[in-house]
């Protein structure tokens, strides 16, 4: 990693007050914990004394207490603030310190800055402003980060679904670069009975996918043909161990979206709880289906990624390396 980056590693709901959460990001074991005032902190998930997991420890007013010998570490600085049974004339050496990471919580996502340099740049969730019927979740998925991003361009219907909507294979123009993302529009139609037509002349809906070329989050938008937003989904994907990824997501319906839906979609939502959710993120991926996908749009992302190598995360360069995981 030649420069640092913000990574969205967890959701707000995964870290309750005075609880810990172990994650692994870019090969680094990290413990997140929320203090009694509600602030989130991130430390290396290894006690500097005997390397046991701090995530098994207890959140105290003074920081996170190691479960083994009870040393306590300040969440903001990592400094050891308490050692049980220390004599009155002894002080705690400054080198007794856990590695602390910059943390920012925004719009329901918890971000950690990894790598060299001072934290800078926009957070992956900076422009995520939830609306109606928000849904969120997290999972570990059996695919590398690089391939997950590629499939979001080549075949997003294998990664998520919108009730009553059929995502087609028809691109609406070429992929374009915007603010470190590759953006691609494809046509979508309201689903009727059966599998839907193989070809339609007009697409009443557009599925817009914004896929980062380095660190960052994916945005998927379902729009009308007139670009009126219906549903927005933000997915943060981070490389995990053994060729898998950890994903966490949030998404919502825009005001007035239901007015755009055909009556049969609204009726199904009224009578069936399953379709009340405005979208579903798949946590099981059909290997045979994604292996059969053409790779054209994702080739563009890889070209851009190689050109912009300095901004890439290790997870992009070594897709199967241990990286970001919620355990
Ligand atoms: S191993 Fe953590 S205090 Fe000893």
PDB file of C-alpha atoms and ligand atoms in Angstrom:
ATOM      1  CA  UNK A   1       0.000   0.000   0.000  1.00  0.00           C
ATOM      2  CA  UNK A   2       1.682   3.216  -1.127  1.00  0.00           C
ATOM      3  CA  UNK A   3      -0.878   5.509   0.438  1.00  0.00           C
ATOM      4  CA  UNK A   4      -3.510   5.185   3.111  1.00  0.00           C
ATOM      5  CA  UNK A   5      -7.245   4.935   2.604  1.00  0.00           C
ATOM      6  CA  UNK A   6     -10.494   4.944   4.526  1.00  0.00           C
ATOM      7  CA  UNK A   7     -12.179   1.550   4.699  1.00  0.00           C
ATOM      8  CA  UNK A   8     -15.778   1.023   5.801  1.00  0.00           C
ATOM      9  CA  UNK A   9     -15.335  -2.012   8.040  1.00  0.00           C
ATOM     10  CA  UNK A  10     -18.590  -2.307   9.988  1.00  0.00           C
ATOM     11  CA  UNK A  11     -22.079  -0.950  10.532  1.00  0.00           C
ATOM     12  CA  UNK A  12     -23.110   1.231  13.456  1.00  0.00           C
ATOM     13  CA  UNK A  13     -25.388  -1.549  14.734  1.00  0.00           C
ATOM     14  CA  UNK A  14     -22.519  -4.050  14.963  1.00  0.00           C
ATOM     15  CA  UNK A  15     -20.781  -2.082  17.722  1.00  0.00           C
ATOM     16  CA  UNK A  16     -23.166  -1.376  20.634  1.00  0.00           C
ATOM     17  CA  UNK A  17     -22.129   0.738  23.597  1.00  0.00           C
ATOM     18  CA  UNK A  18     -19.411  -0.900  25.740  1.00  0.00           C
ATOM     19  CA  UNK A  19     -19.040  -3.852  23.329  1.00  0.00           C
ATOM     20  CA  UNK A  20     -16.193  -4.959  21.058  1.00  0.00           C
ATOM     21  CA  UNK A  21     -16.132  -6.217  17.477  1.00  0.00           C
ATOM     22  CA  UNK A  22     -13.153  -7.990  15.893  1.00  0.00           C
ATOM     23  CA  UNK A  23     -12.474  -7.200  12.242  1.00  0.00           C
ATOM     24  CA  UNK A  24      -9.527  -7.869   9.944  1.00  0.00           C
ATOM     25  CA  UNK A  25      -8.728  -5.227   7.369  1.00  0.00           C
ATOM     26  CA  UNK A  26      -5.896  -5.420   4.835  1.00  0.00           C
ATOM     27  CA  UNK A  27      -4.277  -8.202   6.855  1.00  0.00           C
ATOM     28  CA  UNK A  28      -4.515  -6.219  10.088  1.00  0.00           C
ATOM     29  CA  UNK A  29      -6.416  -7.590  13.083  1.00  0.00           C
ATOM     30  CA  UNK A  30      -8.447  -4.710  14.502  1.00  0.00           C
ATOM     31  CA  UNK A  31     -10.777  -4.461  17.474  1.00  0.00           C
ATOM     32  CA  UNK A  32     -13.531  -1.855  17.338  1.00  0.00           C
ATOM     33  CA  UNK A  33     -15.167  -0.827  20.584  1.00  0.00           C
ATOM     34  CA  UNK A  34     -17.651   1.833  21.619  1.00  0.00           C
ATOM     35  CA  UNK A  35     -17.163   3.625  24.917  1.00  0.00           C
ATOM     36  CA  UNK A  36     -19.920   4.661  27.322  1.00  0.00           C
ATOM     37  CA  UNK A  37     -20.137   8.095  25.662  1.00  0.00           C
ATOM     38  CA  UNK A  38     -20.846   6.457  22.294  1.00  0.00           C
ATOM     39  CA  UNK A  39     -17.486   7.117  20.630  1.00  0.00           C
ATOM     40  CA  UNK A  40     -15.995   4.291  18.532  1.00  0.00           C
ATOM     41  CA  UNK A  41     -12.293   3.409  18.780  1.00  0.00           C
ATOM     42  CA  UNK A  42     -10.037   1.054  16.810  1.00  0.00           C
ATOM     43  CA  UNK A  43      -6.922  -0.686  18.140  1.00  0.00           C
ATOM     44  CA  UNK A  44      -4.744  -3.474  16.822  1.00  0.00           C
ATOM     45  CA  UNK A  45      -6.432  -6.623  18.101  1.00  0.00           C
ATOM     46  CA  UNK A  46      -3.278  -7.812  19.918  1.00  0.00           C
ATOM     47  CA  UNK A  47      -2.245  -6.897  23.420  1.00  0.00           C
ATOM     48  CA  UNK A  48       1.311  -5.467  23.337  1.00  0.00           C
ATOM     49  CA  UNK A  49       2.091  -7.478  26.492  1.00  0.00           C
ATOM     50  CA  UNK A  50       1.544 -11.111  25.431  1.00  0.00           C
ATOM     51  CA  UNK A  51      -0.326 -10.697  22.107  1.00  0.00           C
ATOM     52  CA  UNK A  52      -3.695 -12.084  23.193  1.00  0.00           C
ATOM     53  CA  UNK A  53      -6.834 -10.773  21.479  1.00  0.00           C
ATOM     54  CA  UNK A  54      -8.033  -7.489  22.944  1.00  0.00           C
ATOM     55  CA  UNK A  55     -11.446  -8.111  21.370  1.00  0.00           C
ATOM     56  CA  UNK A  56     -12.082 -10.624  24.178  1.00  0.00           C
ATOM     57  CA  UNK A  57     -11.525  -7.846  26.705  1.00  0.00           C
ATOM     58  CA  UNK A  58     -13.840  -5.529  28.611  1.00  0.00           C
ATOM     59  CA  UNK A  59     -14.706  -1.910  27.802  1.00  0.00           C
ATOM     60  CA  UNK A  60     -13.995   0.269  30.853  1.00  0.00           C
ATOM     61  CA  UNK A  61     -14.230   4.033  31.369  1.00  0.00           C
ATOM     62  CA  UNK A  62     -10.444   4.257  30.843  1.00  0.00           C
ATOM     63  CA  UNK A  63     -10.368   2.207  27.631  1.00  0.00           C
ATOM     64  CA  UNK A  64     -10.246  -1.460  26.660  1.00  0.00           C
ATOM     65  CA  UNK A  65      -9.008  -3.905  29.289  1.00  0.00           C
ATOM     66  CA  UNK A  66      -7.028  -6.947  28.154  1.00  0.00           C
ATOM     67  CA  UNK A  67      -8.666 -10.209  29.305  1.00  0.00           C
ATOM     68  CA  UNK A  68      -5.337 -11.805  30.332  1.00  0.00           C
ATOM     69  CA  UNK A  69      -3.454  -9.607  32.825  1.00  0.00           C
ATOM     70  CA  UNK A  70      -5.880  -6.696  32.882  1.00  0.00           C
ATOM     71  CA  UNK A  71      -3.823  -3.921  31.301  1.00  0.00           C
ATOM     72  CA  UNK A  72      -6.108  -1.143  29.986  1.00  0.00           C
ATOM     73  CA  UNK A  73      -5.495   0.754  26.739  1.00  0.00           C
ATOM     74  CA  UNK A  74      -6.836   4.173  25.811  1.00  0.00           C
ATOM     75  CA  UNK A  75      -8.968   3.943  22.659  1.00  0.00           C
ATOM     76  CA  UNK A  76      -7.785   7.166  21.023  1.00  0.00           C
ATOM     77  CA  UNK A  77      -4.011   6.873  21.585  1.00  0.00           C
ATOM     78  CA  UNK A  78      -3.519   3.172  22.370  1.00  0.00           C
ATOM     79  CA  UNK A  79      -1.511   4.233  25.459  1.00  0.00           C
ATOM     80  CA  UNK A  80      -1.593   1.853  28.429  1.00  0.00           C
ATOM     81  CA  UNK A  81      -3.481   3.691  31.178  1.00  0.00           C
ATOM     82  CA  UNK A  82      -3.642   1.060  33.896  1.00  0.00           C
ATOM     83  CA  UNK A  83      -1.737  -2.024  35.038  1.00  0.00           C
ATOM     84  CA  UNK A  84      -3.198  -3.889  38.003  1.00  0.00           C
ATOM     85  CA  UNK A  85      -0.916  -4.322  41.018  1.00  0.00           C
ATOM     86  CA  UNK A  86       1.531  -1.651  39.872  1.00  0.00           C
ATOM     87  CA  UNK A  87       3.496  -0.306  42.847  1.00  0.00           C
ATOM     88  CA  UNK A  88       2.817   3.302  43.810  1.00  0.00           C
ATOM     89  CA  UNK A  89       6.333   4.379  42.866  1.00  0.00           C
ATOM     90  CA  UNK A  90       6.155   2.719  39.417  1.00  0.00           C
ATOM     91  CA  UNK A  91       4.985   4.498  36.283  1.00  0.00           C
ATOM     92  CA  UNK A  92       3.760   2.921  33.072  1.00  0.00           C
ATOM     93  CA  UNK A  93       6.442   3.117  30.321  1.00  0.00           C
ATOM     94  CA  UNK A  94       5.287   5.000  27.223  1.00  0.00           C
ATOM     95  CA  UNK A  95       6.282   2.038  25.024  1.00  0.00           C
ATOM     96  CA  UNK A  96       3.462  -0.026  26.544  1.00  0.00           C
ATOM     97  CA  UNK A  97       1.097   0.950  23.794  1.00  0.00           C
ATOM     98  CA  UNK A  98      -1.326  -0.726  21.408  1.00  0.00           C
ATOM     99  CA  UNK A  99      -1.503   0.540  17.821  1.00  0.00           C
ATOM    100  CA  UNK A 100      -4.472   2.898  17.444  1.00  0.00           C
ATOM    101  CA  UNK A 101      -6.155   3.656  14.126  1.00  0.00           C
ATOM    102  CA  UNK A 102      -8.076   6.786  13.115  1.00  0.00           C
ATOM    103  CA  UNK A 103     -11.817   6.021  13.139  1.00  0.00           C
ATOM    104  CA  UNK A 104     -14.789   7.901  11.713  1.00  0.00           C
ATOM    105  CA  UNK A 105     -18.432   6.944  12.029  1.00  0.00           C
ATOM    106  CA  UNK A 106     -20.755   8.488   9.474  1.00  0.00           C
ATOM    107  CA  UNK A 107     -24.201   7.705   8.105  1.00  0.00           C
ATOM    108  CA  UNK A 108     -24.330   4.270   9.710  1.00  0.00           C
ATOM    109  CA  UNK A 109     -20.883   3.031   8.616  1.00  0.00           C
ATOM    110  CA  UNK A 110     -17.722   2.792  10.752  1.00  0.00           C
ATOM    111  CA  UNK A 111     -14.514   3.617   8.872  1.00  0.00           C
ATOM    112  CA  UNK A 112     -10.877   2.943   9.744  1.00  0.00           C
ATOM    113  CA  UNK A 113      -7.885   4.669   8.145  1.00  0.00           C
ATOM    114  CA  UNK A 114      -5.224   2.175   7.109  1.00  0.00           C
ATOM    115  CA  UNK A 115      -1.817   2.805   5.651  1.00  0.00           C
ATOM    116  CA  UNK A 116       0.725   5.607   5.766  1.00  0.00           C
ATOM    117  CA  UNK A 117      -0.091   9.308   5.812  1.00  0.00           C
ATOM    118  CA  UNK A 118      -2.587  11.446   7.642  1.00  0.00           C
ATOM    119  CA  UNK A 119      -6.277  10.633   7.194  1.00  0.00           C
ATOM    120  CA  UNK A 120      -7.579  12.526   4.183  1.00  0.00           C
ATOM    121  CA  UNK A 121     -10.257  12.389   1.538  1.00  0.00           C
ATOM    122  CA  UNK A 122     -13.971  11.697   1.661  1.00  0.00           C
ATOM    123  CA  UNK A 123     -15.334   8.781   3.643  1.00  0.00           C
ATOM    124  CA  UNK A 124     -16.957   6.028   1.546  1.00  0.00           C
ATOM    125  CA  UNK A 125     -20.316   6.816   3.176  1.00  0.00           C
ATOM    126  CA  UNK A 126     -19.987  10.617   2.960  1.00  0.00           C
ATOM    127  CA  UNK A 127     -22.888  11.115   0.541  1.00  0.00           C
ATOM    128  CA  UNK A 128     -25.096   8.296   1.836  1.00  0.00           C
ATOM    129  CA  UNK A 129     -28.195   9.976   3.293  1.00  0.00           C
ATOM    130  CA  UNK A 130     -30.831   7.338   4.103  1.00  0.00           C
ATOM    131  CA  UNK A 131     -34.483   7.755   3.216  1.00  0.00           C
ATOM    132  CA  UNK A 132     -37.533   5.515   3.569  1.00  0.00           C
ATOM    133  CA  UNK A 133     -37.587   1.782   4.410  1.00  0.00           C
ATOM    134  CA  UNK A 134     -33.857   1.587   5.028  1.00  0.00           C
ATOM    135  CA  UNK A 135     -32.406  -1.914   5.151  1.00  0.00           C
ATOM    136  CA  UNK A 136     -28.896  -2.946   6.189  1.00  0.00           C
ATOM    137  CA  UNK A 137     -26.864  -6.087   6.736  1.00  0.00           C
ATOM    138  CA  UNK A 138     -23.469  -7.710   6.675  1.00  0.00           C
ATOM    139  CA  UNK A 139     -22.047 -11.061   5.591  1.00  0.00           C
ATOM    140  CA  UNK A 140     -18.937 -12.925   4.575  1.00  0.00           C
ATOM    141  CA  UNK A 141     -19.127 -14.023   0.944  1.00  0.00           C
ATOM    142  CA  UNK A 142     -17.051 -16.671  -0.814  1.00  0.00           C
ATOM    143  CA  UNK A 143     -15.452 -14.531  -3.502  1.00  0.00           C
ATOM    144  CA  UNK A 144     -12.421 -12.245  -3.763  1.00  0.00           C
ATOM    145  CA  UNK A 145     -12.882  -8.460  -3.605  1.00  0.00           C
ATOM    146  CA  UNK A 146     -11.541  -7.989  -7.119  1.00  0.00           C
ATOM    147  CA  UNK A 147     -14.039 -10.445  -8.574  1.00  0.00           C
ATOM    148  CA  UNK A 148     -16.921  -9.022  -6.535  1.00  0.00           C
ATOM    149  CA  UNK A 149     -16.244  -5.556  -7.990  1.00  0.00           C
ATOM    150  CA  UNK A 150     -15.906  -7.036 -11.485  1.00  0.00           C
ATOM    151  CA  UNK A 151     -19.227  -8.866 -11.240  1.00  0.00           C
ATOM    152  CA  UNK A 152     -20.953  -5.724 -10.001  1.00  0.00           C
ATOM    153  CA  UNK A 153     -20.131  -4.338 -13.460  1.00  0.00           C
ATOM    154  CA  UNK A 154     -20.492  -7.496 -15.549  1.00  0.00           C
ATOM    155  CA  UNK A 155     -23.586  -9.041 -13.940  1.00  0.00           C
ATOM    156  CA  UNK A 156     -25.021  -7.172 -10.905  1.00  0.00           C
ATOM    157  CA  UNK A 157     -28.138  -9.365 -11.027  1.00  0.00           C
ATOM    158  CA  UNK A 158     -25.976 -12.109  -9.479  1.00  0.00           C
ATOM    159  CA  UNK A 159     -25.168  -9.928  -6.460  1.00  0.00           C
ATOM    160  CA  UNK A 160     -28.405  -8.150  -5.632  1.00  0.00           C
ATOM    161  CA  UNK A 161     -32.081  -7.959  -6.603  1.00  0.00           C
ATOM    162  CA  UNK A 162     -34.957  -5.501  -6.514  1.00  0.00           C
ATOM    163  CA  UNK A 163     -38.478  -6.931  -6.084  1.00  0.00           C
ATOM    164  CA  UNK A 164     -40.504  -6.780  -9.282  1.00  0.00           C
ATOM    165  CA  UNK A 165     -37.487  -5.702 -11.363  1.00  0.00           C
ATOM    166  CA  UNK A 166     -35.570  -7.635 -14.008  1.00  0.00           C
ATOM    167  CA  UNK A 167     -32.022  -6.404 -14.612  1.00  0.00           C
ATOM    168  CA  UNK A 168     -31.133  -6.881 -18.275  1.00  0.00           C
ATOM    169  CA  UNK A 169     -27.854  -7.341 -20.152  1.00  0.00           C
ATOM    170  CA  UNK A 170     -28.296  -4.149 -22.175  1.00  0.00           C
ATOM    171  CA  UNK A 171     -25.829  -1.321 -21.465  1.00  0.00           C
ATOM    172  CA  UNK A 172     -27.022   2.258 -21.787  1.00  0.00           C
ATOM    173  CA  UNK A 173     -23.809   3.757 -23.165  1.00  0.00           C
ATOM    174  CA  UNK A 174     -20.168   3.173 -22.258  1.00  0.00           C
ATOM    175  CA  UNK A 175     -18.695   2.924 -18.784  1.00  0.00           C
ATOM    176  CA  UNK A 176     -17.361   6.287 -17.570  1.00  0.00           C
ATOM    177  CA  UNK A 177     -14.953   7.383 -14.850  1.00  0.00           C
ATOM    178  CA  UNK A 178     -16.213   9.647 -12.068  1.00  0.00           C
ATOM    179  CA  UNK A 179     -14.251  10.517  -8.918  1.00  0.00           C
ATOM    180  CA  UNK A 180     -12.269   7.271  -8.742  1.00  0.00           C
ATOM    181  CA  UNK A 181     -15.224   5.082  -9.708  1.00  0.00           C
ATOM    182  CA  UNK A 182     -16.248   3.347 -12.907  1.00  0.00           C
ATOM    183  CA  UNK A 183     -19.917   4.100 -13.591  1.00  0.00           C
ATOM    184  CA  UNK A 184     -22.075   1.918 -15.822  1.00  0.00           C
ATOM    185  CA  UNK A 185     -25.771   2.128 -16.685  1.00  0.00           C
ATOM    186  CA  UNK A 186     -27.783  -0.853 -17.832  1.00  0.00           C
ATOM    187  CA  UNK A 187     -31.432  -1.249 -18.693  1.00  0.00           C
ATOM    188  CA  UNK A 188     -33.998  -2.825 -16.388  1.00  0.00           C
ATOM    189  CA  UNK A 189     -37.685  -3.609 -16.765  1.00  0.00           C
ATOM    190  CA  UNK A 190     -40.612  -4.264 -14.494  1.00  0.00           C
ATOM    191  CA  UNK A 191     -40.991  -8.000 -14.201  1.00  0.00           C
ATOM    192  CA  UNK A 192     -44.251  -9.553 -15.362  1.00  0.00           C
ATOM    193  CA  UNK A 193     -45.256 -13.190 -15.186  1.00  0.00           C
ATOM    194  CA  UNK A 194     -42.570 -15.623 -16.363  1.00  0.00           C
ATOM    195  CA  UNK A 195     -38.931 -14.855 -17.184  1.00  0.00           C
ATOM    196  CA  UNK A 196     -39.609 -11.660 -19.168  1.00  0.00           C
ATOM    197  CA  UNK A 197     -38.874 -10.898 -22.814  1.00  0.00           C
ATOM    198  CA  UNK A 198     -35.448 -11.628 -24.300  1.00  0.00           C
ATOM    199  CA  UNK A 199     -35.443  -8.215 -25.959  1.00  0.00           C
ATOM    200  CA  UNK A 200     -37.313  -4.995 -25.249  1.00  0.00           C
ATOM    201  CA  UNK A 201     -37.164  -1.778 -27.214  1.00  0.00           C
ATOM    202  CA  UNK A 202     -37.470   0.582 -24.265  1.00  0.00           C
ATOM    203  CA  UNK A 203     -36.191   0.204 -20.737  1.00  0.00           C
ATOM    204  CA  UNK A 204     -38.389   2.011 -18.209  1.00  0.00           C
ATOM    205  CA  UNK A 205     -35.668   1.596 -15.558  1.00  0.00           C
ATOM    206  CA  UNK A 206     -31.908   2.118 -15.319  1.00  0.00           C
ATOM    207  CA  UNK A 207     -29.552   0.291 -12.970  1.00  0.00           C
ATOM    208  CA  UNK A 208     -26.497   2.485 -12.309  1.00  0.00           C
ATOM    209  CA  UNK A 209     -23.474   0.839 -10.687  1.00  0.00           C
ATOM    210  CA  UNK A 210     -20.574   2.939  -9.321  1.00  0.00           C
ATOM    211  CA  UNK A 211     -17.633   0.657  -8.616  1.00  0.00           C
ATOM    212  CA  UNK A 212     -14.470   1.967  -6.921  1.00  0.00           C
ATOM    213  CA  UNK A 213     -11.135   1.498  -8.615  1.00  0.00           C
ATOM    214  CA  UNK A 214      -9.337   1.321  -5.263  1.00  0.00           C
ATOM    215  CA  UNK A 215     -10.608   1.513  -1.688  1.00  0.00           C
ATOM    216  CA  UNK A 216     -14.141   2.848  -1.372  1.00  0.00           C
ATOM    217  CA  UNK A 217     -17.666   1.566  -1.560  1.00  0.00           C
ATOM    218  CA  UNK A 218     -20.000   0.449  -4.316  1.00  0.00           C
ATOM    219  CA  UNK A 219     -23.172   2.420  -5.002  1.00  0.00           C
ATOM    220  CA  UNK A 220     -26.078   0.858  -6.873  1.00  0.00           C
ATOM    221  CA  UNK A 221     -28.993   3.046  -7.905  1.00  0.00           C
ATOM    222  CA  UNK A 222     -32.289   2.025  -9.453  1.00  0.00           C
ATOM    223  CA  UNK A 223     -33.590   4.955 -11.501  1.00  0.00           C
ATOM    224  CA  UNK A 224     -36.459   5.626 -13.848  1.00  0.00           C
ATOM    225  CA  UNK A 225     -35.595   6.281 -17.497  1.00  0.00           C
ATOM    226  CA  UNK A 226     -35.990   9.988 -16.622  1.00  0.00           C
ATOM    227  CA  UNK A 227     -33.275   9.555 -13.914  1.00  0.00           C
ATOM    228  CA  UNK A 228     -35.680   9.816 -10.985  1.00  0.00           C
ATOM    229  CA  UNK A 229     -34.013   7.790  -8.189  1.00  0.00           C
ATOM    230  CA  UNK A 230     -36.087   4.934  -6.747  1.00  0.00           C
ATOM    231  CA  UNK A 231     -33.662   2.904  -4.616  1.00  0.00           C
ATOM    232  CA  UNK A 232     -30.052   3.534  -3.515  1.00  0.00           C
ATOM    233  CA  UNK A 233     -27.785   0.852  -2.031  1.00  0.00           C
ATOM    234  CA  UNK A 234     -24.255   1.405  -0.623  1.00  0.00           C
ATOM    235  CA  UNK A 235     -22.104  -1.734  -0.287  1.00  0.00           C
ATOM    236  CA  UNK A 236     -18.669  -1.744   1.359  1.00  0.00           C
ATOM    237  CA  UNK A 237     -16.613  -4.788   0.366  1.00  0.00           C
ATOM    238  CA  UNK A 238     -13.286  -5.603   1.963  1.00  0.00           C
ATOM    239  CA  UNK A 239     -10.993  -8.531   1.310  1.00  0.00           C
ATOM    240  CA  UNK A 240     -11.175 -11.281   3.893  1.00  0.00           C
ATOM    241  CA  UNK A 241      -9.051 -14.360   4.416  1.00  0.00           C
ATOM    242  CA  UNK A 242      -8.805 -17.314   2.036  1.00  0.00           C
ATOM    243  CA  UNK A 243     -10.318 -15.631  -1.002  1.00  0.00           C
ATOM    244  CA  UNK A 244     -13.477 -14.338   0.677  1.00  0.00           C
ATOM    245  CA  UNK A 245     -14.775 -10.864   1.439  1.00  0.00           C
ATOM    246  CA  UNK A 246     -16.693  -9.169   4.221  1.00  0.00           C
ATOM    247  CA  UNK A 247     -19.498  -6.958   2.967  1.00  0.00           C
ATOM    248  CA  UNK A 248     -21.726  -4.538   4.828  1.00  0.00           C
ATOM    249  CA  UNK A 249     -24.502  -2.557   3.224  1.00  0.00           C
ATOM    250  CA  UNK A 250     -27.278  -0.059   3.710  1.00  0.00           C
ATOM    251  CA  UNK A 251     -29.949   1.028   1.253  1.00  0.00           C
ATOM    252  CA  UNK A 252     -33.277   2.800   1.096  1.00  0.00           C
ATOM    253  CA  UNK A 253     -36.211   3.904  -1.052  1.00  0.00           C
ATOM    254  CA  UNK A 254     -36.456   7.472  -2.267  1.00  0.00           C
ATOM    255  CA  UNK A 255     -39.548   9.520  -1.525  1.00  0.00           C
ATOM    256  CA  UNK A 256     -42.216   8.933  -4.154  1.00  0.00           C
ATOM    257  CA  UNK A 257     -40.571   5.760  -5.458  1.00  0.00           C
ATOM    258  CA  UNK A 258     -43.679   3.630  -4.933  1.00  0.00           C
ATOM    259  CA  UNK A 259     -45.697   5.923  -7.217  1.00  0.00           C
ATOM    260  CA  UNK A 260     -43.465   4.786 -10.076  1.00  0.00           C
ATOM    261  CA  UNK A 261     -44.126   1.104  -9.452  1.00  0.00           C
ATOM    262  CA  UNK A 262     -46.739  -0.856 -11.407  1.00  0.00           C
ATOM    263  CA  UNK A 263     -49.875  -1.686  -9.381  1.00  0.00           C
ATOM    264  CA  UNK A 264     -48.998  -5.402  -9.262  1.00  0.00           C
ATOM    265  CA  UNK A 265     -45.653  -4.639  -7.514  1.00  0.00           C
ATOM    266  CA  UNK A 266     -47.402  -2.436  -4.941  1.00  0.00           C
ATOM    267  CA  UNK A 267     -50.033  -5.131  -4.391  1.00  0.00           C
ATOM    268  CA  UNK A 268     -47.403  -7.822  -3.813  1.00  0.00           C
ATOM    269  CA  UNK A 269     -45.616  -5.609  -1.291  1.00  0.00           C
ATOM    270  CA  UNK A 270     -48.875  -5.077   0.583  1.00  0.00           C
ATOM    271  CA  UNK A 271     -49.593  -8.793   0.949  1.00  0.00           C
ATOM    272  CA  UNK A 272     -46.100 -10.339   1.073  1.00  0.00           C
ATOM    273  CA  UNK A 273     -43.578  -9.318   3.774  1.00  0.00           C
ATOM    274  CA  UNK A 274     -40.654 -10.570   1.674  1.00  0.00           C
ATOM    275  CA  UNK A 275     -41.118  -7.915  -1.012  1.00  0.00           C
ATOM    276  CA  UNK A 276     -41.482  -5.096   1.506  1.00  0.00           C
ATOM    277  CA  UNK A 277     -37.699  -4.826   1.428  1.00  0.00           C
ATOM    278  CA  UNK A 278     -36.758  -2.512  -1.455  1.00  0.00           C
ATOM    279  CA  UNK A 279     -33.757  -4.685  -2.367  1.00  0.00           C
ATOM    280  CA  UNK A 280     -31.871  -7.850  -1.420  1.00  0.00           C
ATOM    281  CA  UNK A 281     -28.090  -8.277  -1.334  1.00  0.00           C
ATOM    282  CA  UNK A 282     -27.179 -11.888  -2.120  1.00  0.00           C
ATOM    283  CA  UNK A 283     -24.868 -13.595   0.331  1.00  0.00           C
ATOM    284  CA  UNK A 284     -24.626 -16.816  -1.716  1.00  0.00           C
ATOM    285  CA  UNK A 285     -23.209 -16.481  -5.226  1.00  0.00           C
ATOM    286  CA  UNK A 286     -23.856 -18.934  -8.077  1.00  0.00           C
ATOM    287  CA  UNK A 287     -20.351 -19.889  -9.241  1.00  0.00           C
ATOM    288  CA  UNK A 288     -21.477 -21.431 -12.533  1.00  0.00           C
ATOM    289  CA  UNK A 289     -23.503 -18.331 -13.413  1.00  0.00           C
ATOM    290  CA  UNK A 290     -20.726 -15.828 -12.735  1.00  0.00           C
ATOM    291  CA  UNK A 291     -18.166 -18.007 -14.527  1.00  0.00           C
ATOM    292  CA  UNK A 292     -20.337 -17.748 -17.655  1.00  0.00           C
ATOM    293  CA  UNK A 293     -20.524 -13.923 -17.568  1.00  0.00           C
ATOM    294  CA  UNK A 294     -18.826 -11.899 -20.319  1.00  0.00           C
ATOM    295  CA  UNK A 295     -16.128  -9.678 -18.749  1.00  0.00           C
ATOM    296  CA  UNK A 296     -16.242  -6.580 -20.967  1.00  0.00           C
ATOM    297  CA  UNK A 297     -17.123  -3.776 -18.500  1.00  0.00           C
ATOM    298  CA  UNK A 298     -14.820  -5.043 -15.759  1.00  0.00           C
ATOM    299  CA  UNK A 299     -11.862  -5.033 -18.156  1.00  0.00           C
ATOM    300  CA  UNK A 300     -12.184  -1.247 -18.158  1.00  0.00           C
ATOM    301  CA  UNK A 301     -11.978  -1.173 -14.350  1.00  0.00           C
ATOM    302  CA  UNK A 302      -8.833  -3.253 -14.356  1.00  0.00           C
ATOM    303  CA  UNK A 303      -7.229  -1.012 -16.977  1.00  0.00           C
ATOM    304  CA  UNK A 304      -8.007   2.022 -14.831  1.00  0.00           C
ATOM    305  CA  UNK A 305      -6.807   0.207 -11.735  1.00  0.00           C
ATOM    306  CA  UNK A 306      -3.419  -0.550 -13.231  1.00  0.00           C
ATOM    307  CA  UNK A 307      -3.077   3.039 -14.485  1.00  0.00           C
ATOM    308  CA  UNK A 308      -3.966   4.340 -11.030  1.00  0.00           C
ATOM    309  CA  UNK A 309      -1.891   1.816  -9.129  1.00  0.00           C
ATOM    310  CA  UNK A 310      -0.793   4.224  -6.396  1.00  0.00           C
ATOM    311  CA  UNK A 311      -4.355   4.569  -5.198  1.00  0.00           C
ATOM    312  CA  UNK A 312      -5.115   0.868  -4.986  1.00  0.00           C
ATOM    313  CA  UNK A 313      -5.534  -1.116  -1.828  1.00  0.00           C
ATOM    314  CA  UNK A 314      -3.637  -4.342  -1.243  1.00  0.00           C
ATOM    315  CA  UNK A 315      -6.897  -6.228  -1.599  1.00  0.00           C
ATOM    316  CA  UNK A 316      -7.078  -5.168  -5.249  1.00  0.00           C
ATOM    317  CA  UNK A 317      -3.524  -6.141  -5.981  1.00  0.00           C
ATOM    318  CA  UNK A 318      -3.634  -9.471  -4.181  1.00  0.00           C
ATOM    319  CA  UNK A 319      -7.230 -10.510  -4.349  1.00  0.00           C
ATOM    320  CA  UNK A 320      -6.735 -13.615  -2.260  1.00  0.00           C
ATOM    321  CA  UNK A 321      -4.632 -12.017   0.462  1.00  0.00           C
ATOM    322  CA  UNK A 322      -5.983 -11.782   4.003  1.00  0.00           C
ATOM    323  CA  UNK A 323      -7.669  -8.484   4.447  1.00  0.00           C
ATOM    324  CA  UNK A 324     -10.917  -7.116   5.779  1.00  0.00           C
ATOM    325  CA  UNK A 325     -13.178  -9.339   7.814  1.00  0.00           C
ATOM    326  CA  UNK A 326     -15.857  -9.091  10.431  1.00  0.00           C
ATOM    327  CA  UNK A 327     -15.531 -12.171  12.590  1.00  0.00           C
TER     328      UNK A 327
HETATM  329  S1  LIG B   1      -1.498 -10.214  27.657  1.00  0.00           S
HETATM  330 FE1  LIG B   1      -2.631  -8.422  27.824  1.00  0.00          FE
HETATM  331  S2  LIG B   1      -2.155  -7.679  29.777  1.00  0.00           S
HETATM  332 FE2  LIG B   1      -0.919  -9.408  29.565  1.00  0.00          FE
END
